[in-house]
PDB file of C-alpha atoms in Angstrom:
ATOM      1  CA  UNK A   1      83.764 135.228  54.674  1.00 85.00           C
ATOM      2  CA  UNK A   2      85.248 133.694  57.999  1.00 91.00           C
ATOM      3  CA  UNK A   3      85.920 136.157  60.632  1.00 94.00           C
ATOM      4  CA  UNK A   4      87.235 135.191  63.943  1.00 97.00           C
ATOM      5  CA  UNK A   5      86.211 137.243  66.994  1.00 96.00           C
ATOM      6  CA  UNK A   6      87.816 137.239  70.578  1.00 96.00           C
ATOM      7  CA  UNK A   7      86.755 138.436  73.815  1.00 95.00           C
ATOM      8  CA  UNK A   8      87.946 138.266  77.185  1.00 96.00           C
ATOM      9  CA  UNK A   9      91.067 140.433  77.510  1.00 94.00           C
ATOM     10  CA  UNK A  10      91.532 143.187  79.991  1.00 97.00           C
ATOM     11  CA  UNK A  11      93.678 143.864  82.842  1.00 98.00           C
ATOM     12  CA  UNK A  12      94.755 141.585  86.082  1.00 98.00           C
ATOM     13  CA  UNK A  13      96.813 141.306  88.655  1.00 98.00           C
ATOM     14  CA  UNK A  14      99.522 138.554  89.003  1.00 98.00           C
ATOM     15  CA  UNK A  15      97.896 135.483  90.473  1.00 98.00           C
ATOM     16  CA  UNK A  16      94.678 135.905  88.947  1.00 98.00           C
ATOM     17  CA  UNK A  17      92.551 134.594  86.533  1.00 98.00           C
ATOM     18  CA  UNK A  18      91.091 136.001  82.804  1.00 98.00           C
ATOM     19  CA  UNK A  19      89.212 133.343  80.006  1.00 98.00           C
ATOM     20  CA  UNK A  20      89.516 134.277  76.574  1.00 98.00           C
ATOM     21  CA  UNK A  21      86.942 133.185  74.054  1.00 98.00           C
ATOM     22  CA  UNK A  22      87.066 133.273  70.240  1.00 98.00           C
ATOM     23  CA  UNK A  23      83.903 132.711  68.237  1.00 97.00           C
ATOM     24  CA  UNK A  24      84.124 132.068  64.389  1.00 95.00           C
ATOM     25  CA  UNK A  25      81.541 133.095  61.769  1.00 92.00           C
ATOM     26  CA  UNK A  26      80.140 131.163  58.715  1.00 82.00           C
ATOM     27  CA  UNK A  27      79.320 127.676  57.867  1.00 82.00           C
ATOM     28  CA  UNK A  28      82.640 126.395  57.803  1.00 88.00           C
ATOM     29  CA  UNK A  29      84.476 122.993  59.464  1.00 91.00           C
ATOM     30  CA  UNK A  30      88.099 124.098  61.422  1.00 94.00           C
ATOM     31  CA  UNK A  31      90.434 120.924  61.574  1.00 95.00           C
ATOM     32  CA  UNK A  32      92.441 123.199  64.723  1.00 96.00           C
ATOM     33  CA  UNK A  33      91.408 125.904  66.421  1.00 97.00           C
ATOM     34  CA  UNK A  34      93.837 127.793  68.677  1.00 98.00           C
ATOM     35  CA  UNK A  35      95.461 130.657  70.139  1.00 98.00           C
ATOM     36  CA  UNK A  36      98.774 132.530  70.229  1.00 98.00           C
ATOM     37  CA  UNK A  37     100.434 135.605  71.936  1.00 98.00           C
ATOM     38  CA  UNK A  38     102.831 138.146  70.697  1.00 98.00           C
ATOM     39  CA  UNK A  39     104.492 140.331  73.525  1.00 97.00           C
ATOM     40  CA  UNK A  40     105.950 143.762  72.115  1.00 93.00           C
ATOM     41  CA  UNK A  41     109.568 143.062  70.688  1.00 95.00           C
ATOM     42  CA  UNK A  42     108.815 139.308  70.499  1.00 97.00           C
ATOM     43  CA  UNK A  43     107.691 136.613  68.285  1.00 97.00           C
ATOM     44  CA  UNK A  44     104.369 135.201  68.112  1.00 98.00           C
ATOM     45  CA  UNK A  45     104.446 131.769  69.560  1.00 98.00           C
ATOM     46  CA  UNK A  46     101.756 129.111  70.008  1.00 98.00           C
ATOM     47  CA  UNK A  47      99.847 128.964  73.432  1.00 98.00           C
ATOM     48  CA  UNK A  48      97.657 126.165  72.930  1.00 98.00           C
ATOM     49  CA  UNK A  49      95.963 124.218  70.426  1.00 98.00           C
ATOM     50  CA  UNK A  50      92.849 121.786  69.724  1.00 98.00           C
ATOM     51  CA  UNK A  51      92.124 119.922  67.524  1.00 96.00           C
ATOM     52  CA  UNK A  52      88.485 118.381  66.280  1.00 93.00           C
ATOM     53  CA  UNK A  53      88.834 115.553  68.183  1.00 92.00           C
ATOM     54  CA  UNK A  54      90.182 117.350  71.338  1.00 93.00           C
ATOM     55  CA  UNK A  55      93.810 116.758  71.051  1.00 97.00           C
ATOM     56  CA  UNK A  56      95.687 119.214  72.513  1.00 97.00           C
ATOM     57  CA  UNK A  57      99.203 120.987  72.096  1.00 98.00           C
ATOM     58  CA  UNK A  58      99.728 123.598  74.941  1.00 98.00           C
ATOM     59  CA  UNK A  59     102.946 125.085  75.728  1.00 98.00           C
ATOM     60  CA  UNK A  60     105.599 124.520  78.277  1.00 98.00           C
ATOM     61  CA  UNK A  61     105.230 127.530  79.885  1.00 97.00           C
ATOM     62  CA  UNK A  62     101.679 127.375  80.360  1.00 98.00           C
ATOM     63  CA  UNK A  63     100.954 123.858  81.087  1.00 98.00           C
ATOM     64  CA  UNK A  64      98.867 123.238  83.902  1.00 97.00           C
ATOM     65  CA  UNK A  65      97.968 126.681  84.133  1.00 98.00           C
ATOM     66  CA  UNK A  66      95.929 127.237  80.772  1.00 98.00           C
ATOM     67  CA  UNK A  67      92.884 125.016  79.629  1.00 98.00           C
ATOM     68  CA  UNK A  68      91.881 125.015  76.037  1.00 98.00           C
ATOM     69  CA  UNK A  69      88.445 124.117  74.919  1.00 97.00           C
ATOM     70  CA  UNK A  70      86.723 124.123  71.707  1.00 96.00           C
ATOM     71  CA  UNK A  71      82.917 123.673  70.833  1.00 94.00           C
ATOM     72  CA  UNK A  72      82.760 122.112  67.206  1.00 91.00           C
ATOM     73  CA  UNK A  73      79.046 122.635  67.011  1.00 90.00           C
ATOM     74  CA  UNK A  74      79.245 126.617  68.131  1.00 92.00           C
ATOM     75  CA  UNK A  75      82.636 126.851  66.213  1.00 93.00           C
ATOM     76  CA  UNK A  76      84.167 128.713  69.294  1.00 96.00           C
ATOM     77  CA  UNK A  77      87.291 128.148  71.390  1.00 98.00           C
ATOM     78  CA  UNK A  78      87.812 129.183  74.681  1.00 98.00           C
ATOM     79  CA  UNK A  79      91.211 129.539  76.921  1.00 98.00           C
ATOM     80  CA  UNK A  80      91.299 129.516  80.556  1.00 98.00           C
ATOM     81  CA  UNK A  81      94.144 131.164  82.120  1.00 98.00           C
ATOM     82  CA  UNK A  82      94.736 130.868  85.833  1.00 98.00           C
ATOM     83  CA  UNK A  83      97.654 132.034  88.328  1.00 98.00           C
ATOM     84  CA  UNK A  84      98.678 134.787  85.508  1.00 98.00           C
ATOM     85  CA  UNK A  85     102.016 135.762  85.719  1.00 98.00           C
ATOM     86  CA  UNK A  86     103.438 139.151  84.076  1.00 97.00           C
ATOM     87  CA  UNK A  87     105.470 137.303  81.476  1.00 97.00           C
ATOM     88  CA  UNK A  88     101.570 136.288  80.148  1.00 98.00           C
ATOM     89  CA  UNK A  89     101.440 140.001  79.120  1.00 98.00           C
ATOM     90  CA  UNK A  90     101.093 139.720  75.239  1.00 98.00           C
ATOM     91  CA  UNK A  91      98.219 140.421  72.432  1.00 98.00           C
ATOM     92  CA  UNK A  92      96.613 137.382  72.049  1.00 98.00           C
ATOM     93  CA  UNK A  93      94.943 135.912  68.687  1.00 98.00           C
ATOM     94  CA  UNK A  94      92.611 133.295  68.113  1.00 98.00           C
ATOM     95  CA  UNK A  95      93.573 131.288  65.168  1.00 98.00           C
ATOM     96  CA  UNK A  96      91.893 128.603  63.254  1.00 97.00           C
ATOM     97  CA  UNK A  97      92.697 126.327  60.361  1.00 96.00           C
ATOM     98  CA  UNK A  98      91.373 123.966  57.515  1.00 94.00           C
ATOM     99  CA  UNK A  99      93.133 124.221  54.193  1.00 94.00           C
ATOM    100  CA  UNK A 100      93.192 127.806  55.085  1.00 95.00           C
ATOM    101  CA  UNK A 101      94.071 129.693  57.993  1.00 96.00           C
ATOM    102  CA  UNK A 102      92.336 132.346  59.986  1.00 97.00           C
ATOM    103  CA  UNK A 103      93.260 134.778  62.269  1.00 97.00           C
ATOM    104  CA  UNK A 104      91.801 137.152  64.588  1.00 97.00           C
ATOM    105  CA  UNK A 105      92.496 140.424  65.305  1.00 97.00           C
ATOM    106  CA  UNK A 106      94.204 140.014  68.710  1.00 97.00           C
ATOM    107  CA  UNK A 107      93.125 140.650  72.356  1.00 97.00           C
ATOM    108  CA  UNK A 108      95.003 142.604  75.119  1.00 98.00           C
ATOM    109  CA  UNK A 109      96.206 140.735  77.789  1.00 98.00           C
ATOM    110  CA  UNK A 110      98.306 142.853  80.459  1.00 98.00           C
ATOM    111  CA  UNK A 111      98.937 141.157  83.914  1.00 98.00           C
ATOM    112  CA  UNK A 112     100.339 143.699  86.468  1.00 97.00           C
ATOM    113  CA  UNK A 113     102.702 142.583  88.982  1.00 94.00           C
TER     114      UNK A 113
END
């Protein structure tokens, strides 16, 4: 059974820095790995994705302040966010897909201002 596991939330002030990582259990191949956020009273939208062969979809309102990264031999995806700003306040999930799709169970992100 494929579980995904994050780590790497917490609390920070605006301006600073937090890296999220996601590791993924069992022998299994991901096509994408990714993550989203879901702030309270809002949909959950894509952050950033990456694909096997390091293409990468990151959203507008993150670009050039997030970094994705994936290690396909680990199975694990990482997300660097830098100058955090309080509208990055959300749960954040670590998601991951083949013909199936796999979420986590969501990490606390609260940036204070």
């Amino acid at each position: 059974q494929v579980q995904l596991m994050e780590s790497g939330g917490g609390l920070v002030q605006a301006g600073g820095s937090l890296r999220l990582s996601c590791a993924a259990s069992g022998f299994v191949r991901f096509d994408a790995m990714g993550w989203y956020r879901q702030a309270p009273g809002k949909q959950r939208e894509l952050v950033a994705v990456i694909t096997r062969g390091d293409n990468t979809n990151v959203a507008d309102s993150v670009k050039g302040r997030f970094t994705i990264s994936r290690d396909n031999a680990k199975n694990t995806v990482d997300l660097q966010m830098n100058s955090l700003e309080p509208e990055d306040t959300a749960v954040y999930y670590c998601n991951a897909k083949n013909r199936y799709t796999y979420w986590g169970r969501g990490t606390q992100v609260t940036v204070s201002s």
